[in-house]
PDB file of C-alpha atoms and ligand atoms in Angstrom:
ATOM      1  CA  MET A1035       1.989  49.822  44.993  1.00  0.00           C
ATOM      2  CA  THR A1036      -1.146  49.945  42.840  1.00  0.00           C
ATOM      3  CA  ASN A1037      -4.331  51.947  43.173  1.00  0.00           C
ATOM      4  CA  THR A1038      -7.919  50.783  42.893  1.00  0.00           C
ATOM      5  CA  LEU A1039      -8.188  51.580  39.200  1.00  0.00           C
ATOM      6  CA  ASP A1040      -5.020  49.639  38.429  1.00  0.00           C
ATOM      7  CA  ASP A1041      -6.167  46.671  40.505  1.00  0.00           C
ATOM      8  CA  LYS A1042      -9.515  46.614  38.749  1.00  0.00           C
ATOM      9  CA  ALA A1043      -8.001  46.985  35.295  1.00  0.00           C
ATOM     10  CA  ILE A1044      -5.614  44.118  36.005  1.00  0.00           C
ATOM     11  CA  VAL A1045      -8.378  41.871  37.344  1.00  0.00           C
ATOM     12  CA  LYS A1046     -10.696  42.739  34.451  1.00  0.00           C
ATOM     13  CA  ASP A1047      -8.015  41.990  31.845  1.00  0.00           C
ATOM     14  CA  TYR A1048      -7.132  38.755  33.581  1.00  0.00           C
ATOM     15  CA  PHE A1049     -10.736  37.513  33.651  1.00  0.00           C
ATOM     16  CA  ASN A1050     -11.189  38.435  30.006  1.00  0.00           C
ATOM     17  CA  ALA A1051      -8.063  36.491  28.974  1.00  0.00           C
ATOM     18  CA  THR A1052      -6.048  33.693  30.639  1.00  0.00           C
ATOM     19  CA  GLY A1053      -8.105  33.896  33.812  1.00  0.00           C
ATOM     20  CA  PHE A1054     -11.283  33.329  31.855  1.00  0.00           C
ATOM     21  CA  ASP A1055      -9.990  30.107  30.288  1.00  0.00           C
ATOM     22  CA  ARG A1056      -8.615  28.858  33.594  1.00  0.00           C
ATOM     23  CA  TRP A1057     -11.668  29.605  35.729  1.00  0.00           C
ATOM     24  CA  ARG A1058     -14.204  28.539  33.113  1.00  0.00           C
ATOM     25  CA  ARG A1059     -12.539  25.128  33.188  1.00  0.00           C
ATOM     26  CA  ILE A1060     -12.376  25.022  36.987  1.00  0.00           C
ATOM     27  CA  TYR A1061     -16.052  26.023  37.221  1.00  0.00           C
ATOM     28  CA  GLY A1062     -17.047  23.419  34.630  1.00  0.00           C
ATOM     29  CA  ASP A1063     -17.220  19.639  34.525  1.00  0.00           C
ATOM     30  CA  GLY A1064     -14.539  18.820  31.951  1.00  0.00           C
ATOM     31  CA  GLU A1065     -11.060  17.373  32.437  1.00  0.00           C
ATOM     32  CA  VAL A1066      -8.803  19.455  34.755  1.00  0.00           C
ATOM     33  CA  ASN A1067      -5.555  18.845  36.622  1.00  0.00           C
ATOM     34  CA  LYS A1068      -5.513  17.693  40.254  1.00  0.00           C
ATOM     35  CA  VAL A1069      -5.097  21.136  41.772  1.00  0.00           C
ATOM     36  CA  GLN A1070      -7.883  22.591  39.654  1.00  0.00           C
ATOM     37  CA  LYS A1071     -10.089  19.636  40.558  1.00  0.00           C
ATOM     38  CA  ASP A1072      -9.487  20.337  44.241  1.00  0.00           C
ATOM     39  CA  ILE A1073     -10.420  23.999  43.769  1.00  0.00           C
ATOM     40  CA  ARG A1074     -13.507  22.965  41.792  1.00  0.00           C
ATOM     41  CA  ILE A1075     -14.636  20.750  44.662  1.00  0.00           C
ATOM     42  CA  GLY A1076     -13.940  23.439  47.275  1.00  0.00           C
ATOM     43  CA  HIS A1077     -15.728  26.133  45.316  1.00  0.00           C
ATOM     44  CA  GLN A1078     -18.742  23.887  44.822  1.00  0.00           C
ATOM     45  CA  GLN A1079     -18.860  23.365  48.587  1.00  0.00           C
ATOM     46  CA  THR A1080     -18.980  27.132  49.080  1.00  0.00           C
ATOM     47  CA  ILE A1081     -21.805  27.427  46.542  1.00  0.00           C
ATOM     48  CA  ASP A1082     -23.670  24.528  48.166  1.00  0.00           C
ATOM     49  CA  THR A1083     -23.311  26.086  51.627  1.00  0.00           C
ATOM     50  CA  VAL A1084     -24.845  29.366  50.492  1.00  0.00           C
ATOM     51  CA  ILE A1085     -27.647  27.645  48.586  1.00  0.00           C
ATOM     52  CA  GLY A1086     -28.278  25.460  51.655  1.00  0.00           C
ATOM     53  CA  TRP A1087     -28.637  28.548  53.881  1.00  0.00           C
ATOM     54  CA  LEU A1088     -31.031  30.253  51.469  1.00  0.00           C
ATOM     55  CA  GLU A1089     -33.090  27.121  50.869  1.00  0.00           C
ATOM     56  CA  SER A1090     -33.424  26.445  54.577  1.00  0.00           C
ATOM     57  CA  ASP A1091     -35.127  29.850  54.979  1.00  0.00           C
ATOM     58  CA  ASP A1092     -37.803  28.555  52.601  1.00  0.00           C
ATOM     59  CA  ASN A1093     -38.534  31.907  50.936  1.00  0.00           C
ATOM     60  CA  LEU A1094     -36.353  31.908  47.789  1.00  0.00           C
ATOM     61  CA  PRO A1095     -39.194  32.665  45.348  1.00  0.00           C
ATOM     62  CA  ASN A1096     -39.863  35.917  47.242  1.00  0.00           C
ATOM     63  CA  LEU A1097     -36.292  37.149  47.194  1.00  0.00           C
ATOM     64  CA  SER A1098     -34.467  39.617  44.982  1.00  0.00           C
ATOM     65  CA  ILE A1099     -30.788  38.724  44.958  1.00  0.00           C
ATOM     66  CA  CYS A1100     -27.791  40.572  43.590  1.00  0.00           C
ATOM     67  CA  ASP A1101     -24.884  38.242  42.738  1.00  0.00           C
ATOM     68  CA  ALA A1102     -21.921  40.628  42.485  1.00  0.00           C
ATOM     69  CA  GLY A1103     -18.989  39.131  40.569  1.00  0.00           C
ATOM     70  CA  CYS A1104     -21.114  36.241  39.338  1.00  0.00           C
ATOM     71  CA  GLY A1105     -18.406  34.523  37.277  1.00  0.00           C
ATOM     72  CA  VAL A1106     -19.916  31.847  35.050  1.00  0.00           C
ATOM     73  CA  GLY A1107     -23.161  31.802  37.046  1.00  0.00           C
ATOM     74  CA  SER A1108     -22.321  28.941  39.442  1.00  0.00           C
ATOM     75  CA  LEU A1109     -24.542  30.490  42.128  1.00  0.00           C
ATOM     76  CA  SER A1110     -26.981  32.578  40.080  1.00  0.00           C
ATOM     77  CA  ILE A1111     -28.173  29.745  37.865  1.00  0.00           C
ATOM     78  CA  PRO A1112     -29.231  27.351  40.661  1.00  0.00           C
ATOM     79  CA  LEU A1113     -30.770  30.237  42.624  1.00  0.00           C
ATOM     80  CA  ALA A1114     -32.828  31.251  39.578  1.00  0.00           C
ATOM     81  CA  GLN A1115     -33.773  27.602  39.155  1.00  0.00           C
ATOM     82  CA  ALA A1116     -35.036  27.651  42.749  1.00  0.00           C
ATOM     83  CA  GLY A1117     -37.283  30.601  41.898  1.00  0.00           C
ATOM     84  CA  ALA A1118     -35.395  33.663  43.151  1.00  0.00           C
ATOM     85  CA  THR A1119     -35.164  36.845  41.097  1.00  0.00           C
ATOM     86  CA  ILE A1120     -31.489  37.340  40.334  1.00  0.00           C
ATOM     87  CA  PHE A1121     -29.447  40.258  39.101  1.00  0.00           C
ATOM     88  CA  ALA A1122     -26.026  38.839  38.256  1.00  0.00           C
ATOM     89  CA  SER A1123     -23.099  40.982  37.189  1.00  0.00           C
ATOM     90  CA  ASP A1124     -19.396  40.688  36.616  1.00  0.00           C
ATOM     91  CA  ILE A1125     -16.587  43.012  35.575  1.00  0.00           C
ATOM     92  CA  SER A1126     -15.556  40.495  32.884  1.00  0.00           C
ATOM     93  CA  GLU A1127     -17.600  40.466  29.695  1.00  0.00           C
ATOM     94  CA  LYS A1128     -16.324  36.978  28.870  1.00  0.00           C
ATOM     95  CA  MET A1129     -17.502  35.610  32.211  1.00  0.00           C
ATOM     96  CA  VAL A1130     -20.950  37.133  31.697  1.00  0.00           C
ATOM     97  CA  THR A1131     -21.214  35.742  28.163  1.00  0.00           C
ATOM     98  CA  GLU A1132     -20.308  32.283  29.456  1.00  0.00           C
ATOM     99  CA  ALA A1133     -22.808  32.638  32.329  1.00  0.00           C
ATOM    100  CA  LYS A1134     -25.564  33.588  29.882  1.00  0.00           C
ATOM    101  CA  GLU A1135     -24.778  30.581  27.689  1.00  0.00           C
ATOM    102  CA  ARG A1136     -24.834  28.240  30.683  1.00  0.00           C
ATOM    103  CA  ALA A1137     -28.112  29.715  31.917  1.00  0.00           C
ATOM    104  CA  ALA A1138     -29.706  29.275  28.487  1.00  0.00           C
ATOM    105  CA  LYS A1139     -28.619  25.602  28.475  1.00  0.00           C
ATOM    106  CA  GLU A1140     -29.504  24.789  32.067  1.00  0.00           C
ATOM    107  CA  LEU A1141     -32.698  26.732  32.734  1.00  0.00           C
ATOM    108  CA  ALA A1142     -36.071  26.126  31.125  1.00  0.00           C
ATOM    109  CA  ASP A1143     -37.033  29.689  32.044  1.00  0.00           C
ATOM    110  CA  THR A1144     -34.430  32.476  32.254  1.00  0.00           C
ATOM    111  CA  SER A1145     -36.925  35.275  32.821  1.00  0.00           C
ATOM    112  CA  LYS A1146     -35.958  35.744  36.490  1.00  0.00           C
ATOM    113  CA  LEU A1147     -32.256  36.001  35.738  1.00  0.00           C
ATOM    114  CA  THR A1148     -30.706  39.227  34.423  1.00  0.00           C
ATOM    115  CA  PHE A1149     -27.021  39.609  33.588  1.00  0.00           C
ATOM    116  CA  ALA A1150     -24.881  42.723  33.257  1.00  0.00           C
ATOM    117  CA  VAL A1151     -21.221  43.483  32.679  1.00  0.00           C
ATOM    118  CA  GLN A1152     -20.469  45.831  35.544  1.00  0.00           C
ATOM    119  CA  ASP A1153     -17.921  46.650  38.182  1.00  0.00           C
ATOM    120  CA  LEU A1154     -19.595  45.820  41.490  1.00  0.00           C
ATOM    121  CA  GLU A1155     -18.828  49.291  42.803  1.00  0.00           C
ATOM    122  CA  ALA A1156     -20.943  50.769  39.989  1.00  0.00           C
ATOM    123  CA  LEU A1157     -23.993  48.700  40.943  1.00  0.00           C
ATOM    124  CA  THR A1158     -27.113  50.558  42.008  1.00  0.00           C
ATOM    125  CA  GLY A1159     -30.554  49.503  43.231  1.00  0.00           C
ATOM    126  CA  GLN A1160     -31.858  47.660  46.256  1.00  0.00           C
ATOM    127  CA  TYR A1161     -31.974  43.909  46.752  1.00  0.00           C
ATOM    128  CA  HIS A1162     -33.198  41.789  49.628  1.00  0.00           C
ATOM    129  CA  THR A1163     -29.888  39.920  49.582  1.00  0.00           C
ATOM    130  CA  VAL A1164     -26.528  40.820  48.094  1.00  0.00           C
ATOM    131  CA  ILE A1165     -24.004  38.021  47.601  1.00  0.00           C
ATOM    132  CA  CYS A1166     -20.356  38.329  46.649  1.00  0.00           C
ATOM    133  CA  LEU A1167     -18.424  35.060  46.583  1.00  0.00           C
ATOM    134  CA  ASP A1168     -14.687  34.667  46.053  1.00  0.00           C
ATOM    135  CA  VAL A1169     -14.230  38.167  44.621  1.00  0.00           C
ATOM    136  CA  LEU A1170     -12.571  40.017  47.524  1.00  0.00           C
ATOM    137  CA  ILE A1171      -9.533  37.755  47.137  1.00  0.00           C
ATOM    138  CA  HIS A1172      -8.588  39.855  44.102  1.00  0.00           C
ATOM    139  CA  TYR A1173      -8.262  43.113  46.055  1.00  0.00           C
ATOM    140  CA  PRO A1174      -6.157  44.489  48.911  1.00  0.00           C
ATOM    141  CA  THR A1175      -8.064  44.790  52.199  1.00  0.00           C
ATOM    142  CA  GLU A1176      -8.561  48.542  51.961  1.00  0.00           C
ATOM    143  CA  GLU A1177     -10.269  48.184  48.584  1.00  0.00           C
ATOM    144  CA  ALA A1178     -12.249  45.176  49.787  1.00  0.00           C
ATOM    145  CA  LEU A1179     -13.605  47.298  52.651  1.00  0.00           C
ATOM    146  CA  GLY A1180     -14.807  49.941  50.167  1.00  0.00           C
ATOM    147  CA  MET A1181     -16.534  47.199  48.215  1.00  0.00           C
ATOM    148  CA  ILE A1182     -18.218  45.849  51.349  1.00  0.00           C
ATOM    149  CA  LYS A1183     -19.500  49.323  52.162  1.00  0.00           C
ATOM    150  CA  HIS A1184     -20.951  49.725  48.692  1.00  0.00           C
ATOM    151  CA  LEU A1185     -22.473  46.237  48.569  1.00  0.00           C
ATOM    152  CA  GLY A1186     -23.969  46.838  52.014  1.00  0.00           C
ATOM    153  CA  SER A1187     -25.687  49.974  50.717  1.00  0.00           C
ATOM    154  CA  LEU A1188     -27.500  47.834  48.125  1.00  0.00           C
ATOM    155  CA  ALA A1189     -28.649  45.214  50.637  1.00  0.00           C
ATOM    156  CA  GLN A1190     -32.016  45.735  52.315  1.00  0.00           C
ATOM    157  CA  SER A1191     -31.695  42.739  54.627  1.00  0.00           C
ATOM    158  CA  ARG A1192     -28.600  40.674  54.100  1.00  0.00           C
ATOM    159  CA  LEU A1193     -25.077  40.568  52.708  1.00  0.00           C
ATOM    160  CA  ILE A1194     -23.288  37.257  52.121  1.00  0.00           C
ATOM    161  CA  LEU A1195     -19.548  37.374  51.460  1.00  0.00           C
ATOM    162  CA  SER A1196     -16.748  34.905  51.061  1.00  0.00           C
ATOM    163  CA  PHE A1197     -13.037  35.626  51.247  1.00  0.00           C
ATOM    164  CA  ALA A1198      -9.726  33.881  51.830  1.00  0.00           C
ATOM    165  CA  PRO A1199      -9.026  34.318  55.547  1.00  0.00           C
ATOM    166  CA  LYS A1200      -5.625  35.556  56.610  1.00  0.00           C
ATOM    167  CA  THR A1201      -5.032  32.765  59.111  1.00  0.00           C
ATOM    168  CA  CYS A1202      -2.996  30.337  57.013  1.00  0.00           C
ATOM    169  CA  LEU A1203      -1.297  33.079  55.056  1.00  0.00           C
ATOM    170  CA  LEU A1204       1.879  31.543  53.767  1.00  0.00           C
ATOM    171  CA  THR A1205       0.424  28.211  52.825  1.00  0.00           C
ATOM    172  CA  ILE A1206      -2.465  29.723  50.943  1.00  0.00           C
ATOM    173  CA  LEU A1207      -0.462  32.385  49.178  1.00  0.00           C
ATOM    174  CA  LYS A1208       1.979  29.774  48.001  1.00  0.00           C
ATOM    175  CA  LYS A1209      -0.753  27.468  46.854  1.00  0.00           C
ATOM    176  CA  ILE A1210      -2.892  30.077  45.188  1.00  0.00           C
ATOM    177  CA  GLY A1211       0.290  31.334  43.548  1.00  0.00           C
ATOM    178  CA  GLN A1212       0.277  28.180  41.453  1.00  0.00           C
ATOM    179  CA  PHE A1213      -2.782  29.445  39.632  1.00  0.00           C
ATOM    180  CA  PHE A1214      -1.086  32.568  38.369  1.00  0.00           C
ATOM    181  CA  PRO A1215       2.213  31.164  37.136  1.00  0.00           C
ATOM    182  CA  GLY A1216       4.910  32.734  34.965  1.00  0.00           C
ATOM    183  CA  PRO A1217       3.889  35.224  32.285  1.00  0.00           C
ATOM    184  CA  SER A1218       0.172  34.737  32.948  1.00  0.00           C
ATOM    185  CA  LYS A1219       0.618  35.938  36.532  1.00  0.00           C
ATOM    186  CA  THR A1220      -1.484  39.012  35.961  1.00  0.00           C
ATOM    187  CA  THR A1221      -3.365  39.187  39.244  1.00  0.00           C
ATOM    188  CA  ARG A1222      -2.654  38.515  42.901  1.00  0.00           C
ATOM    189  CA  ALA A1223      -4.464  36.726  45.674  1.00  0.00           C
ATOM    190  CA  TYR A1224      -5.125  38.783  48.811  1.00  0.00           C
ATOM    191  CA  GLN A1225      -6.254  37.397  52.140  1.00  0.00           C
ATOM    192  CA  HIS A1226      -8.235  39.379  54.676  1.00  0.00           C
ATOM    193  CA  LYS A1227      -8.409  39.193  58.460  1.00  0.00           C
ATOM    194  CA  GLU A1228     -11.834  38.014  59.516  1.00  0.00           C
ATOM    195  CA  LYS A1229     -12.001  40.517  62.363  1.00  0.00           C
ATOM    196  CA  THR A1230     -11.400  43.375  59.899  1.00  0.00           C
ATOM    197  CA  ILE A1231     -14.178  42.155  57.610  1.00  0.00           C
ATOM    198  CA  VAL A1232     -16.573  41.634  60.521  1.00  0.00           C
ATOM    199  CA  ALA A1233     -15.771  45.117  61.899  1.00  0.00           C
ATOM    200  CA  ALA A1234     -16.547  46.622  58.479  1.00  0.00           C
ATOM    201  CA  LEU A1235     -19.844  44.750  58.342  1.00  0.00           C
ATOM    202  CA  ASN A1236     -20.723  45.983  61.840  1.00  0.00           C
ATOM    203  CA  GLU A1237     -19.821  49.561  60.950  1.00  0.00           C
ATOM    204  CA  ASN A1238     -22.136  49.346  57.965  1.00  0.00           C
ATOM    205  CA  GLY A1239     -25.074  48.201  60.097  1.00  0.00           C
ATOM    206  CA  PHE A1240     -24.834  44.410  59.825  1.00  0.00           C
ATOM    207  CA  LYS A1241     -24.383  41.626  62.349  1.00  0.00           C
ATOM    208  CA  ILE A1242     -23.141  38.132  61.640  1.00  0.00           C
ATOM    209  CA  GLU A1243     -25.847  35.487  61.484  1.00  0.00           C
ATOM    210  CA  ARG A1244     -24.300  32.337  59.974  1.00  0.00           C
ATOM    211  CA  THR A1245     -20.714  31.430  59.156  1.00  0.00           C
ATOM    212  CA  SER A1246     -18.961  28.598  57.414  1.00  0.00           C
ATOM    213  CA  MET A1247     -15.489  27.671  56.261  1.00  0.00           C
ATOM    214  CA  THR A1248     -14.615  25.689  53.168  1.00  0.00           C
ATOM    215  CA  SER A1249     -11.146  24.152  53.278  1.00  0.00           C
ATOM    216  CA  THR A1250      -9.718  21.726  50.801  1.00  0.00           C
ATOM    217  CA  ARG A1251      -6.032  21.288  49.982  1.00  0.00           C
ATOM    218  CA  PHE A1252      -5.828  24.305  47.714  1.00  0.00           C
ATOM    219  CA  TYR A1253      -9.039  26.224  48.325  1.00  0.00           C
ATOM    220  CA  PHE A1254      -9.942  28.191  51.440  1.00  0.00           C
ATOM    221  CA  SER A1255     -13.015  30.330  51.738  1.00  0.00           C
ATOM    222  CA  ARG A1256     -14.599  31.833  54.834  1.00  0.00           C
ATOM    223  CA  ILE A1257     -18.297  32.520  54.293  1.00  0.00           C
ATOM    224  CA  LEU A1258     -20.173  35.123  56.352  1.00  0.00           C
ATOM    225  CA  GLU A1259     -23.865  35.852  56.306  1.00  0.00           C
ATOM    226  CA  ALA A1260     -24.486  39.334  57.718  1.00  0.00           C
ATOM    227  CA  VAL A1261     -27.989  40.662  58.362  1.00  0.00           C
ATOM    228  CA  ARG A1262     -29.125  44.220  59.021  1.00  0.00           C
ATOM    229  CA  SER A1263     -28.912  44.901  62.726  1.00  0.00           C
ATOM    230  CA  GLU A1264     -31.158  47.954  62.774  1.00  0.00           C
TER     231      GLU A1264
HETATM  232  N1  LIG B 891     -18.553  34.630  42.386  1.00  0.00           N
HETATM  233  C1  LIG B 891     -18.282  33.652  41.358  1.00  0.00           C
HETATM  234  C2  LIG B 891     -18.299  32.272  41.920  1.00  0.00           C
HETATM  235  O1  LIG B 891     -18.050  32.099  43.129  1.00  0.00           O
HETATM  236  O2  LIG B 891     -18.547  31.332  41.160  1.00  0.00           O
HETATM  237  C3  LIG B 891     -16.969  33.925  40.625  1.00  0.00           C
HETATM  238  C4  LIG B 891     -15.708  33.930  41.470  1.00  0.00           C
HETATM  239  S1  LIG B 891     -14.242  34.279  40.490  1.00  0.00           S
HETATM  240  C5  LIG B 891     -12.910  33.686  41.474  1.00  0.00           C
HETATM  241  C6  LIG B 891     -14.082  36.019  40.698  1.00  0.00           C
HETATM  242  C7  LIG B 891     -14.991  36.800  39.768  1.00  0.00           C
HETATM  243  O3  LIG B 891     -15.051  38.151  40.233  1.00  0.00           O
HETATM  244  C8  LIG B 891     -14.514  36.860  38.322  1.00  0.00           C
HETATM  245  O4  LIG B 891     -15.543  36.463  37.468  1.00  0.00           O
HETATM  246  C9  LIG B 891     -14.146  38.324  38.130  1.00  0.00           C
HETATM  247  O5  LIG B 891     -14.316  38.791  36.809  1.00  0.00           O
HETATM  248  C10 LIG B 891     -15.088  38.994  39.114  1.00  0.00           C
HETATM  249  N2  LIG B 891     -14.674  40.333  39.560  1.00  0.00           N
HETATM  250  C11 LIG B 891     -13.463  40.716  39.992  1.00  0.00           C
HETATM  251  N3  LIG B 891     -13.476  42.017  40.349  1.00  0.00           N
HETATM  252  C12 LIG B 891     -14.734  42.470  40.143  1.00  0.00           C
HETATM  253  C13 LIG B 891     -15.356  43.732  40.326  1.00  0.00           C
HETATM  254  N4  LIG B 891     -14.687  44.793  40.791  1.00  0.00           N
HETATM  255  N5  LIG B 891     -16.664  43.845  40.005  1.00  0.00           N
HETATM  256  C14 LIG B 891     -17.350  42.776  39.526  1.00  0.00           C
HETATM  257  N6  LIG B 891     -16.801  41.561  39.322  1.00  0.00           N
HETATM  258  C15 LIG B 891     -15.503  41.399  39.636  1.00  0.00           C
END
């Protein structure tokens, strides 16, 4: 049994060490093994779904967006490219450094994109939209619910989350387990029941607007867009 601080310390260490190398490769375009390639494709579909939703609203240049747990900037960089003002943060310094390097390479103008090394629960401020993709998988449901509450408090209009749904539990746990093998198994993958996540969003004043599900062989991510209901 671990507590929140332990879970965070473990996740932070992982994403500053073996996890950084692994996920930087998966979120890149270099050579990877078949499983990693499958996860890369699935993750890109999740990113593309969220970008598609935001672009279809046709107001990106007017939006302030908080990308909590931004990783290497897979979402933040294209959103900044599309004109949104982005505050991107991650608990892992290495991830943020990589994201900054990618942004400098890929964007002609980085002035609308700010990065910070920060635990998402320490974030402050107000943003039109708060997005947190594929982060809740690293925390037990109870901690994930605390994170949703905090992220919701930063969101003026909308909160977009993705998580591994609990439906295909055994399959997913087994498969995700392959990414944390042997001695480098320093973090776990947690799935969450959709109805629990939706109830937490409702309790925090949000209602579900759009949903999507990305499923490949080894990657499963349920995406929820929740908007303020009052
Ligand atoms: N959201 C990014 C994406 O979809 O490309 C990255 C997803 S990656 C699987 C998970 C990221 O969450 C890692 O970069 C990790 O460092 C970050 N993370 C984990 N716990 C966090 C926390 N408590 N606060 C901020 N970032 C966190």
